[in-house]
Coordinates of C-alpha atoms in Angstrom, one line a residue:
Chain A
G1 CA 14.3 -19.8 -28.6
E2 CA 15.4 -16.8 -26.9
D3 CA 14.0 -15.0 -23.7
V4 CA 13.0 -11.2 -23.2
E5 CA 15.8 -10.5 -20.7
Q6 CA 16.0 -8.4 -17.6
S7 CA 17.9 -7.8 -14.7
L8 CA 16.3 -9.4 -11.5
F9 CA 16.7 -6.6 -8.8
L10 CA 17.3 -2.5 -8.7
S11 CA 17.4 -0.7 -5.4
V12 CA 17.2 3.0 -5.4
R13 CA 17.1 5.7 -2.8
E14 CA 14.0 7.8 -2.9
G15 CA 14.2 11.0 -4.9
D16 CA 16.7 9.2 -6.9
S17 CA 16.1 8.4 -10.6
S18 CA 15.6 4.5 -11.4
V19 CA 16.7 2.8 -14.9
I20 CA 15.0 -0.4 -15.8
N21 CA 16.7 -2.3 -18.8
C22 CA 15.5 -4.9 -21.2
T23 CA 16.5 -6.8 -24.1
Y24 CA 13.9 -8.2 -26.0
T25 CA 14.1 -10.7 -29.0
D26 CA 12.5 -9.4 -32.1
S27 CA 13.4 -6.5 -34.1
S28 CA 10.3 -6.7 -35.9
S29 CA 7.8 -6.2 -33.0
T30 CA 5.6 -3.3 -33.6
Y31 CA 4.6 -2.1 -30.1
L32 CA 7.0 -2.8 -27.0
Y33 CA 5.5 -2.7 -23.3
W34 CA 6.0 -2.0 -19.6
Y35 CA 3.9 -3.6 -17.0
K36 CA 3.7 -2.9 -13.4
Q37 CA 3.0 -5.5 -10.8
E38 CA 2.3 -4.1 -6.9
P39 CA 2.7 -6.6 -4.5
G40 CA 0.1 -9.3 -4.2
A41 CA -1.6 -8.1 -7.4
G42 CA -1.8 -8.6 -10.9
L43 CA 0.2 -6.6 -13.6
Q44 CA -1.0 -3.4 -15.0
L45 CA -0.2 -1.8 -18.6
L46 CA 2.1 1.0 -17.3
T47 CA 3.1 2.5 -20.8
Y48 CA 4.3 1.2 -24.2
I49 CA 6.0 2.9 -27.1
F50 CA 5.5 2.4 -30.9
S51 CA 8.6 0.7 -32.7
N52 CA 8.9 3.7 -35.1
M53 CA 9.7 6.1 -32.0
D54 CA 12.9 6.0 -29.8
M55 CA 11.6 7.8 -26.9
K56 CA 8.5 8.0 -25.1
Q57 CA 7.9 10.7 -22.1
D58 CA 4.7 10.3 -19.7
Q59 CA 4.9 12.4 -16.5
R60 CA 7.5 10.7 -14.5
L61 CA 8.4 8.1 -16.8
T62 CA 10.5 8.1 -19.9
V63 CA 11.0 5.2 -22.5
L64 CA 13.9 4.4 -24.6
L65 CA 14.0 2.2 -27.7
N66 CA 17.0 1.5 -29.4
K67 CA 16.0 -1.0 -32.0
K68 CA 19.3 -1.8 -33.4
D69 CA 20.5 -3.2 -30.0
K70 CA 16.8 -4.6 -29.2
H71 CA 17.2 -2.4 -26.0
L72 CA 14.5 -1.1 -24.2
S73 CA 14.6 1.1 -21.4
L74 CA 12.1 2.6 -18.6
R75 CA 13.4 5.5 -16.4
I76 CA 11.4 6.4 -13.6
A77 CA 12.2 10.2 -12.3
D78 CA 11.7 11.2 -8.6
T79 CA 11.4 7.6 -7.5
Q80 CA 8.9 7.1 -4.8
T81 CA 8.4 4.4 -2.3
G82 CA 5.0 3.5 -3.9
D83 CA 7.1 2.6 -7.2
S84 CA 8.6 -0.3 -5.7
A85 CA 7.0 -2.8 -7.7
I86 CA 8.4 -5.6 -10.4
Y87 CA 8.3 -4.5 -13.7
F88 CA 8.0 -6.3 -16.7
C89 CA 8.8 -5.7 -20.5
A90 CA 6.9 -7.4 -23.0
E91 CA 6.8 -7.7 -26.9
I92 CA 4.4 -9.6 -29.6
P93 CA 7.2 -10.7 -31.9
D94 CA 6.4 -11.2 -35.5
N95 CA 5.9 -14.9 -35.5
T96 CA 3.5 -14.9 -33.0
D97 CA 0.1 -12.9 -31.8
K98 CA 0.8 -13.3 -28.1
L99 CA 2.4 -11.4 -25.9
I100 CA 5.7 -12.4 -24.5
F101 CA 7.0 -11.2 -21.1
G102 CA 10.4 -10.6 -19.7
T103 CA 11.7 -12.2 -16.6
G104 CA 10.5 -9.0 -14.5
T105 CA 12.8 -6.2 -12.5
R106 CA 12.3 -6.1 -9.0
L107 CA 12.4 -2.3 -7.9
Q108 CA 12.6 -1.9 -4.0
V109 CA 12.8 2.1 -3.1
F110 CA 14.3 2.8 0.5
P111 CA 14.2 6.2 2.3
Chain B
D1 CA -16.9 -1.6 -13.0
A2 CA -15.7 -4.4 -15.2
E3 CA -13.3 -6.4 -13.5
I4 CA -11.5 -10.0 -13.6
T5 CA -11.5 -12.0 -10.9
Q6 CA -10.1 -15.4 -9.8
S7 CA -10.5 -18.0 -7.3
P8 CA -9.5 -19.5 -5.1
R9 CA -6.9 -16.8 -4.2
H10 CA -4.7 -19.3 -2.2
K11 CA -5.0 -23.3 -2.5
I12 CA -3.1 -26.1 -0.8
T13 CA -3.5 -29.5 -2.3
E14 CA -1.6 -32.9 -2.5
T15 CA 0.1 -34.3 -5.5
G16 CA -2.4 -36.2 -7.7
R17 CA -5.3 -34.5 -7.0
Q18 CA -7.1 -32.7 -9.8
V19 CA -7.3 -28.4 -9.1
T20 CA -9.7 -26.0 -11.0
L21 CA -8.8 -22.3 -11.0
A22 CA -11.6 -20.0 -11.8
C23 CA -11.6 -17.0 -14.0
H24 CA -14.6 -14.6 -14.5
Q25 CA -14.4 -11.6 -16.5
T26 CA -17.3 -8.7 -16.9
W27 CA -15.0 -6.6 -19.7
N28 CA -16.8 -8.9 -22.6
H29 CA -13.5 -9.6 -23.9
N30 CA -12.9 -12.0 -26.7
N31 CA -9.2 -12.9 -25.5
M32 CA -8.4 -14.8 -22.4
F33 CA -5.3 -15.9 -21.1
W34 CA -3.7 -18.2 -18.1
Y35 CA -0.1 -17.5 -17.2
R36 CA 2.2 -18.8 -14.3
Q37 CA 4.4 -16.8 -12.6
D38 CA 8.0 -18.4 -11.1
L39 CA 10.8 -16.6 -10.2
G40 CA 13.8 -16.3 -12.6
H41 CA 11.0 -17.2 -15.5
G42 CA 8.8 -14.4 -15.5
L43 CA 5.4 -14.9 -17.0
R44 CA 5.0 -18.2 -19.0
L45 CA 1.8 -18.6 -21.2
I46 CA -0.3 -22.0 -20.2
H47 CA -3.4 -21.8 -22.4
Y48 CA -5.2 -19.1 -24.2
S49 CA -8.7 -18.4 -26.1
Y50 CA -9.7 -16.1 -28.9
G51 CA -13.4 -16.9 -28.2
V52 CA -16.1 -19.2 -26.8
Q53 CA -14.8 -22.8 -27.8
D54 CA -11.8 -21.7 -29.1
T55 CA -8.8 -23.1 -26.5
N56 CA -4.8 -23.2 -27.5
K57 CA -1.9 -24.3 -25.9
G58 CA 0.9 -22.0 -24.5
E59 CA 4.4 -22.5 -24.1
V60 CA 4.0 -24.6 -20.9
S61 CA 0.5 -26.3 -21.4
D62 CA 1.8 -30.3 -20.2
G63 CA -0.6 -31.0 -17.3
Y64 CA -3.0 -28.3 -17.6
S65 CA -6.5 -27.8 -19.5
V66 CA -9.1 -25.3 -20.0
S67 CA -12.4 -25.1 -21.7
R68 CA -14.3 -21.9 -22.9
S69 CA -18.2 -22.4 -22.7
N70 CA -18.9 -18.9 -22.4
T71 CA -17.5 -15.4 -22.8
E72 CA -16.8 -14.8 -19.2
D73 CA -14.9 -17.6 -18.2
L74 CA -12.0 -19.8 -18.7
P75 CA -11.5 -22.2 -16.0
L76 CA -8.0 -24.0 -15.5
T77 CA -7.8 -27.5 -14.8
L78 CA -4.9 -29.2 -13.4
E79 CA -5.8 -33.2 -14.2
S80 CA -3.4 -34.6 -11.5
A81 CA -1.5 -32.1 -9.6
A82 CA 2.7 -32.2 -9.3
S83 CA 4.7 -30.5 -7.2
S84 CA 6.4 -28.7 -10.3
Q85 CA 3.0 -26.8 -10.5
T86 CA 3.3 -24.9 -7.3
S87 CA 3.5 -21.4 -8.6
V88 CA 1.2 -18.3 -8.8
Y89 CA -1.5 -18.4 -11.3
F90 CA -2.7 -15.1 -13.4
C91 CA -5.4 -15.0 -15.3
A92 CA -5.9 -12.0 -18.0
S93 CA -8.4 -10.8 -20.4
S94 CA -7.7 -8.3 -23.6
E95 CA -9.5 -7.2 -26.7
S96 CA -6.5 -5.7 -28.1
E97 CA -2.9 -7.7 -28.3
G98 CA -1.1 -5.7 -26.2
E99 CA -3.3 -4.8 -23.1
L100 CA -4.0 -7.2 -20.9
F101 CA -6.1 -6.9 -18.1
F102 CA -5.1 -9.3 -15.2
G103 CA -6.6 -10.6 -12.2
E104 CA -5.0 -10.6 -9.0
G105 CA -3.8 -14.0 -9.0
S106 CA -4.2 -17.8 -7.2
R107 CA -1.5 -19.2 -5.3
L108 CA -1.3 -22.8 -5.5
T109 CA 0.8 -25.0 -3.2
V110 CA 1.2 -28.8 -4.3
L111 CA 1.9 -30.9 -1.5

């Protein structure tokens, strides 16, 4: 089947904005998720968006959803070195009740 | 505080040996999952359980087995370890479908 796709790497300067993109597989997915994995740790849920929304903002994080193109993005404003991590998008497709993860994007923040 | 712990955190073994990775959660969650993480593949589901005595195969279940004799534990067994099973393994638990709580991972090397 199709994969949830993300670019593997993103490098940004401290203080700039980061935009992490994701193309998911099922336009019927009710919720879409962003998880963060810090070095040497497990994943933690960062934020999620309901499929009837096109934007959600939470402090420095903005999630944008384009259902027509099955495109999800995570914008981090004023990126800090502590934001360096791997970010995974995830969905629960309509034909399953399990979370399907993307390939992950490694964000590196340099001074 | 409730938590989810994995052991061992690191293990080196030889091809053909049986290996068991432990996962213990104190969230009292019904749902538990095992994933493996490999570069370029993101997280792939190995096995999962929705409750005691319930186990199900994920997308990459060949060569792995699980058992669920109580709510807290879901051990993952590699019956005869292969070099292709060198990976980082993550256990997770949840009550709702999209919010998973992950352990810190077990890095397994098969020589």
